[in-house]
Amino acid sequence: MTSPSDLVDSLSAAVTAELDVFAPFITRPFRRPSAPWMTDVLRSECRARDRLFREARRLGSVDLMRRYRIFRRDLKERISRARTDYLSRSLEEQPDQAAVWRLLERHGVTASRSSSAVGRFTLAELNDYNRGVASVHQPCTRDQLIAIMEHTPIEVESRFSFSQVTATEINSVYSDVRRRSRGRSSDGLPLPYLDRIWTVLLPYLVRLFNFCLSSGVYPDAWKRAFIVPLNKIASPASPADTRPIVNLPHLAKIFDRLFTRQMLDYMESNELLLPNQFGFRSGHTMRSPGRLNSRRRKRLVKFTFFAAKSKPSSKNGGRSDKHTFLQRPKRALLPVDLSMTKLESAKFTEIRFAQAHRTKGKTAAASVVEHVQVSCTGPGVKLNRTRSPI
């Protein structure tokens, strides 16, 4: 029986062969680099210079050509002064040294530096480093893997199975992935090349995706990716100063979105995700924990209670309308839901409430920290679940 990997290889070979014969045309407009120092007066003088040159060529006049050369020399000097003045003002406005170098590179004063680290380190060095940081733990041994596979999982009532995808679902995901995918596809089939044949290719992709889901096999070609190491700093000294950018196959991105959506919908509908799971969830962002903590800190009020016992003051003529602390005020951080009954049983005769929120260290700060959880896909989903917050 043909496997999903064989079908993906056949698809790539067939589409690539057709693209070799009917290559798509791509239009790339070329524009002049921006020149903010060019004012309207200088642009009008440039047009006048061009008109003078055309007139001198048309008439073959030596006098007009001499006037053109003088006018061109003077205009070139004015443009050079305007450029120098603009750069001088702009350099003074830059906040730091890095912004200065970016400005000079943008306007062509200095040569632009390559953002790739391929020329600085060998591929073996980069591969060794990325292999070491790809996972937190070292690979398990064969005996450990056998023990993990023989372990009986915890029985749960819910059961999950993939459902068949439709052409409508694939089209909706395709539109989003097509807009976002700008990197190189490792299978040689970038989505911009498939626009003209997408309607013909769609029925085949429906059968291919459903076959992968029903068989539980992720194609081998979609497990490969191009990794572009970008520099974290201007002059990286080690592979640790690089950031690997992964360019996945574009068709694999569509497939990942489809089955990930099914699993997340199932887990959310069955309440299998914790409330503090923010990563890769619809309607949640990685800024949600910060906003949630801010709201909780505003709602969480700690009260500092100053307890005092009623006692006649000798300085007050024996009257008891004033309260004298027998000792330094005892500060007790009590729960917010502490009832007045408990306070009365403690014989507190005076209670002063002080909100401890944002009191500049007068009381202990609340320890309410959300543990941000994320889930990753392609080809599998790893769900980190934490029962208790930090």
mmCIF file with all atom_site columns, N, CA and C in Angstrom, residues 63-92:
data_model
loop_
_atom_site.group_PDB
_atom_site.id
_atom_site.type_symbol
_atom_site.label_atom_id
_atom_site.label_alt_id
_atom_site.label_comp_id
_atom_site.label_asym_id
_atom_site.label_entity_id
_atom_site.label_seq_id
_atom_site.pdbx_PDB_ins_code
_atom_site.Cartn_x
_atom_site.Cartn_y
_atom_site.Cartn_z
_atom_site.occupancy
_atom_site.B_iso_or_equiv
_atom_site.pdbx_formal_charge
_atom_site.auth_seq_id
_atom_site.auth_comp_id
_atom_site.auth_asym_id
_atom_site.auth_atom_id
_atom_site.pdbx_PDB_model_num
ATOM 1  N N  . ASP A 1 63 ? 27.314 75.567 -27.409 1.00 0.00 ? 63 ASP A N  1
ATOM 2  C CA . ASP A 1 63 ? 27.089 76.523 -26.330 1.00 0.00 ? 63 ASP A CA 1
ATOM 3  C C  . ASP A 1 63 ? 26.106 75.960 -25.303 1.00 0.00 ? 63 ASP A C  1
ATOM 4  N N  . LEU A 1 64 ? 25.000 75.333 -25.778 1.00 0.00 ? 64 LEU A N  1
ATOM 5  C CA . LEU A 1 64 ? 24.043 74.733 -24.845 1.00 0.00 ? 64 LEU A CA 1
ATOM 6  C C  . LEU A 1 64 ? 24.664 73.577 -24.062 1.00 0.00 ? 64 LEU A C  1
ATOM 7  N N  . MET A 1 65 ? 25.525 72.789 -24.719 1.00 0.00 ? 65 MET A N  1
ATOM 8  C CA . MET A 1 65 ? 26.175 71.685 -24.015 1.00 0.00 ? 65 MET A CA 1
ATOM 9  C C  . MET A 1 65 ? 27.120 72.220 -22.940 1.00 0.00 ? 65 MET A C  1
ATOM 10 N N  . ARG A 1 66 ? 27.813 73.346 -23.203 1.00 0.00 ? 66 ARG A N  1
ATOM 11 C CA . ARG A 1 66 ? 28.685 73.937 -22.192 1.00 0.00 ? 66 ARG A CA 1
ATOM 12 C C  . ARG A 1 66 ? 27.864 74.463 -21.018 1.00 0.00 ? 66 ARG A C  1
ATOM 13 N N  . ARG A 1 67 ? 26.737 75.122 -21.313 1.00 0.00 ? 67 ARG A N  1
ATOM 14 C CA . ARG A 1 67 ? 25.860 75.595 -20.244 1.00 0.00 ? 67 ARG A CA 1
ATOM 15 C C  . ARG A 1 67 ? 25.305 74.421 -19.422 1.00 0.00 ? 67 ARG A C  1
ATOM 16 N N  . TYR A 1 68 ? 25.009 73.329 -20.117 1.00 0.00 ? 68 TYR A N  1
ATOM 17 C CA . TYR A 1 68 ? 24.494 72.140 -19.410 1.00 0.00 ? 68 TYR A CA 1
ATOM 18 C C  . TYR A 1 68 ? 25.539 71.595 -18.441 1.00 0.00 ? 68 TYR A C  1
ATOM 19 N N  . ARG A 1 69 ? 26.797 71.492 -18.827 1.00 0.00 ? 69 ARG A N  1
ATOM 20 C CA . ARG A 1 69 ? 27.830 70.945 -17.955 1.00 0.00 ? 69 ARG A CA 1
ATOM 21 C C  . ARG A 1 69 ? 28.046 71.834 -16.730 1.00 0.00 ? 69 ARG A C  1
ATOM 22 N N  . ILE A 1 70 ? 28.025 73.156 -16.940 1.00 0.00 ? 70 ILE A N  1
ATOM 23 C CA . ILE A 1 70 ? 28.187 74.068 -15.798 1.00 0.00 ? 70 ILE A CA 1
ATOM 24 C C  . ILE A 1 70 ? 27.003 73.934 -14.827 1.00 0.00 ? 70 ILE A C  1
ATOM 25 N N  . PHE A 1 71 ? 25.786 73.888 -15.400 1.00 0.00 ? 71 PHE A N  1
ATOM 26 C CA . PHE A 1 71 ? 24.584 73.761 -14.569 1.00 0.00 ? 71 PHE A CA 1
ATOM 27 C C  . PHE A 1 71 ? 24.578 72.426 -13.807 1.00 0.00 ? 71 PHE A C  1
ATOM 28 N N  . ARG A 1 72 ? 25.002 71.352 -14.474 1.00 0.00 ? 72 ARG A N  1
ATOM 29 C CA . ARG A 1 72 ? 25.044 70.036 -13.837 1.00 0.00 ? 72 ARG A CA 1
ATOM 30 C C  . ARG A 1 72 ? 26.047 70.014 -12.687 1.00 0.00 ? 72 ARG A C  1
ATOM 31 N N  . ARG A 1 73 ? 27.233 70.660 -12.876 1.00 0.00 ? 73 ARG A N  1
ATOM 32 C CA . ARG A 1 73 ? 28.240 70.681 -11.821 1.00 0.00 ? 73 ARG A CA 1
ATOM 33 C C  . ARG A 1 73 ? 27.741 71.440 -10.595 1.00 0.00 ? 73 ARG A C  1
ATOM 34 N N  . ASP A 1 74 ? 27.130 72.598 -10.823 1.00 0.00 ? 74 ASP A N  1
ATOM 35 C CA . ASP A 1 74 ? 26.612 73.374 -9.692  1.00 0.00 ? 74 ASP A CA 1
ATOM 36 C C  . ASP A 1 74 ? 25.482 72.627 -8.969  1.00 0.00 ? 74 ASP A C  1
ATOM 37 N N  . LEU A 1 75 ? 24.589 71.986 -9.724  1.00 0.00 ? 75 LEU A N  1
ATOM 38 C CA . LEU A 1 75 ? 23.489 71.246 -9.108  1.00 0.00 ? 75 LEU A CA 1
ATOM 39 C C  . LEU A 1 75 ? 24.000 70.054 -8.301  1.00 0.00 ? 75 LEU A C  1
ATOM 40 N N  . LYS A 1 76 ? 25.012 69.388 -8.805  1.00 0.00 ? 76 LYS A N  1
ATOM 41 C CA . LYS A 1 76 ? 25.583 68.251 -8.081  1.00 0.00 ? 76 LYS A CA 1
ATOM 42 C C  . LYS A 1 76 ? 26.176 68.695 -6.750  1.00 0.00 ? 76 LYS A C  1
ATOM 43 N N  . GLU A 1 77 ? 26.819 69.859 -6.724  1.00 0.00 ? 77 GLU A N  1
ATOM 44 C CA . GLU A 1 77 ? 27.374 70.369 -5.469  1.00 0.00 ? 77 GLU A CA 1
ATOM 45 C C  . GLU A 1 77 ? 26.265 70.722 -4.480  1.00 0.00 ? 77 GLU A C  1
ATOM 46 N N  . ARG A 1 78 ? 25.164 71.317 -4.954  1.00 0.00 ? 78 ARG A N  1
ATOM 47 C CA . ARG A 1 78 ? 24.059 71.663 -4.052  1.00 0.00 ? 78 ARG A CA 1
ATOM 48 C C  . ARG A 1 78 ? 23.397 70.409 -3.479  1.00 0.00 ? 78 ARG A C  1
ATOM 49 N N  . ILE A 1 79 ? 23.242 69.379 -4.312  1.00 0.00 ? 79 ILE A N  1
ATOM 50 C CA . ILE A 1 79 ? 22.659 68.124 -3.817  1.00 0.00 ? 79 ILE A CA 1
ATOM 51 C C  . ILE A 1 79 ? 23.573 67.485 -2.779  1.00 0.00 ? 79 ILE A C  1
ATOM 52 N N  . SER A 1 80 ? 24.882 67.535 -3.018  1.00 0.00 ? 80 SER A N  1
ATOM 53 C CA . SER A 1 80 ? 25.828 66.960 -2.060  1.00 0.00 ? 80 SER A CA 1
ATOM 54 C C  . SER A 1 80 ? 25.780 67.698 -0.724  1.00 0.00 ? 80 SER A C  1
ATOM 55 N N  . ARG A 1 81 ? 25.689 69.042 -0.763  1.00 0.00 ? 81 ARG A N  1
ATOM 56 C CA . ARG A 1 81 ? 25.590 69.808 0.483   1.00 0.00 ? 81 ARG A CA 1
ATOM 57 C C  . ARG A 1 81 ? 24.281 69.506 1.213   1.00 0.00 ? 81 ARG A C  1
ATOM 58 N N  . ALA A 1 82 ? 23.184 69.387 0.460   1.00 0.00 ? 82 ALA A N  1
ATOM 59 C CA . ALA A 1 82 ? 21.897 69.072 1.085   1.00 0.00 ? 82 ALA A CA 1
ATOM 60 C C  . ALA A 1 82 ? 21.931 67.694 1.748   1.00 0.00 ? 82 ALA A C  1
ATOM 61 N N  . ARG A 1 83 ? 22.585 66.734 1.103   1.00 0.00 ? 83 ARG A N  1
ATOM 62 C CA . ARG A 1 83 ? 22.697 65.387 1.686   1.00 0.00 ? 83 ARG A CA 1
ATOM 63 C C  . ARG A 1 83 ? 23.542 65.405 2.957   1.00 0.00 ? 83 ARG A C  1
ATOM 64 N N  . THR A 1 84 ? 24.642 66.140 2.926   1.00 0.00 ? 84 THR A N  1
ATOM 65 C CA . THR A 1 84 ? 25.506 66.228 4.103   1.00 0.00 ? 84 THR A CA 1
ATOM 66 C C  . THR A 1 84 ? 24.789 66.898 5.268   1.00 0.00 ? 84 THR A C  1
ATOM 67 N N  . ASP A 1 85 ? 24.054 67.986 4.981   1.00 0.00 ? 85 ASP A N  1
ATOM 68 C CA . ASP A 1 85 ? 23.317 68.672 6.046   1.00 0.00 ? 85 ASP A CA 1
ATOM 69 C C  . ASP A 1 85 ? 22.231 67.770 6.635   1.00 0.00 ? 85 ASP A C  1
ATOM 70 N N  . TYR A 1 86 ? 21.542 67.021 5.782   1.00 0.00 ? 86 TYR A N  1
ATOM 71 C CA . TYR A 1 86 ? 20.493 66.126 6.276   1.00 0.00 ? 86 TYR A CA 1
ATOM 72 C C  . TYR A 1 86 ? 21.073 65.032 7.171   1.00 0.00 ? 86 TYR A C  1
ATOM 73 N N  . LEU A 1 87 ? 22.176 64.422 6.742   1.00 0.00 ? 87 LEU A N  1
ATOM 74 C CA . LEU A 1 87 ? 22.782 63.364 7.548   1.00 0.00 ? 87 LEU A CA 1
ATOM 75 C C  . LEU A 1 87 ? 23.319 63.904 8.871   1.00 0.00 ? 87 LEU A C  1
ATOM 76 N N  . SER A 1 88 ? 23.857 65.111 8.852   1.00 0.00 ? 88 SER A N  1
ATOM 77 C CA . SER A 1 88 ? 24.373 65.699 10.099  1.00 0.00 ? 88 SER A CA 1
ATOM 78 C C  . SER A 1 88 ? 23.243 65.912 11.102  1.00 0.00 ? 88 SER A C  1
ATOM 79 N N  . ARG A 1 89 ? 22.111 66.444 10.635  1.00 0.00 ? 89 ARG A N  1
ATOM 80 C CA . ARG A 1 89 ? 20.978 66.649 11.540  1.00 0.00 ? 89 ARG A CA 1
ATOM 81 C C  . ARG A 1 89 ? 20.411 65.315 12.024  1.00 0.00 ? 89 ARG A C  1
ATOM 82 N N  . SER A 1 90 ? 20.325 64.341 11.127  1.00 0.00 ? 90 SER A N  1
ATOM 83 C CA . SER A 1 90 ? 19.744 63.052 11.503  1.00 0.00 ? 90 SER A CA 1
ATOM 84 C C  . SER A 1 90 ? 20.623 62.298 12.485  1.00 0.00 ? 90 SER A C  1
ATOM 85 N N  . LEU A 1 91 ? 21.945 62.379 12.318  1.00 0.00 ? 91 LEU A N  1
ATOM 86 C CA . LEU A 1 91 ? 22.839 61.678 13.234  1.00 0.00 ? 91 LEU A CA 1
ATOM 87 C C  . LEU A 1 91 ? 22.740 62.234 14.650  1.00 0.00 ? 91 LEU A C  1
ATOM 88 N N  . GLU A 1 92 ? 22.520 63.533 14.775  1.00 0.00 ? 92 GLU A N  1
ATOM 89 C CA . GLU A 1 92 ? 22.386 64.119 16.107  1.00 0.00 ? 92 GLU A CA 1
ATOM 90 C C  . GLU A 1 92 ? 21.099 63.684 16.799  1.00 0.00 ? 92 GLU A C  1
#
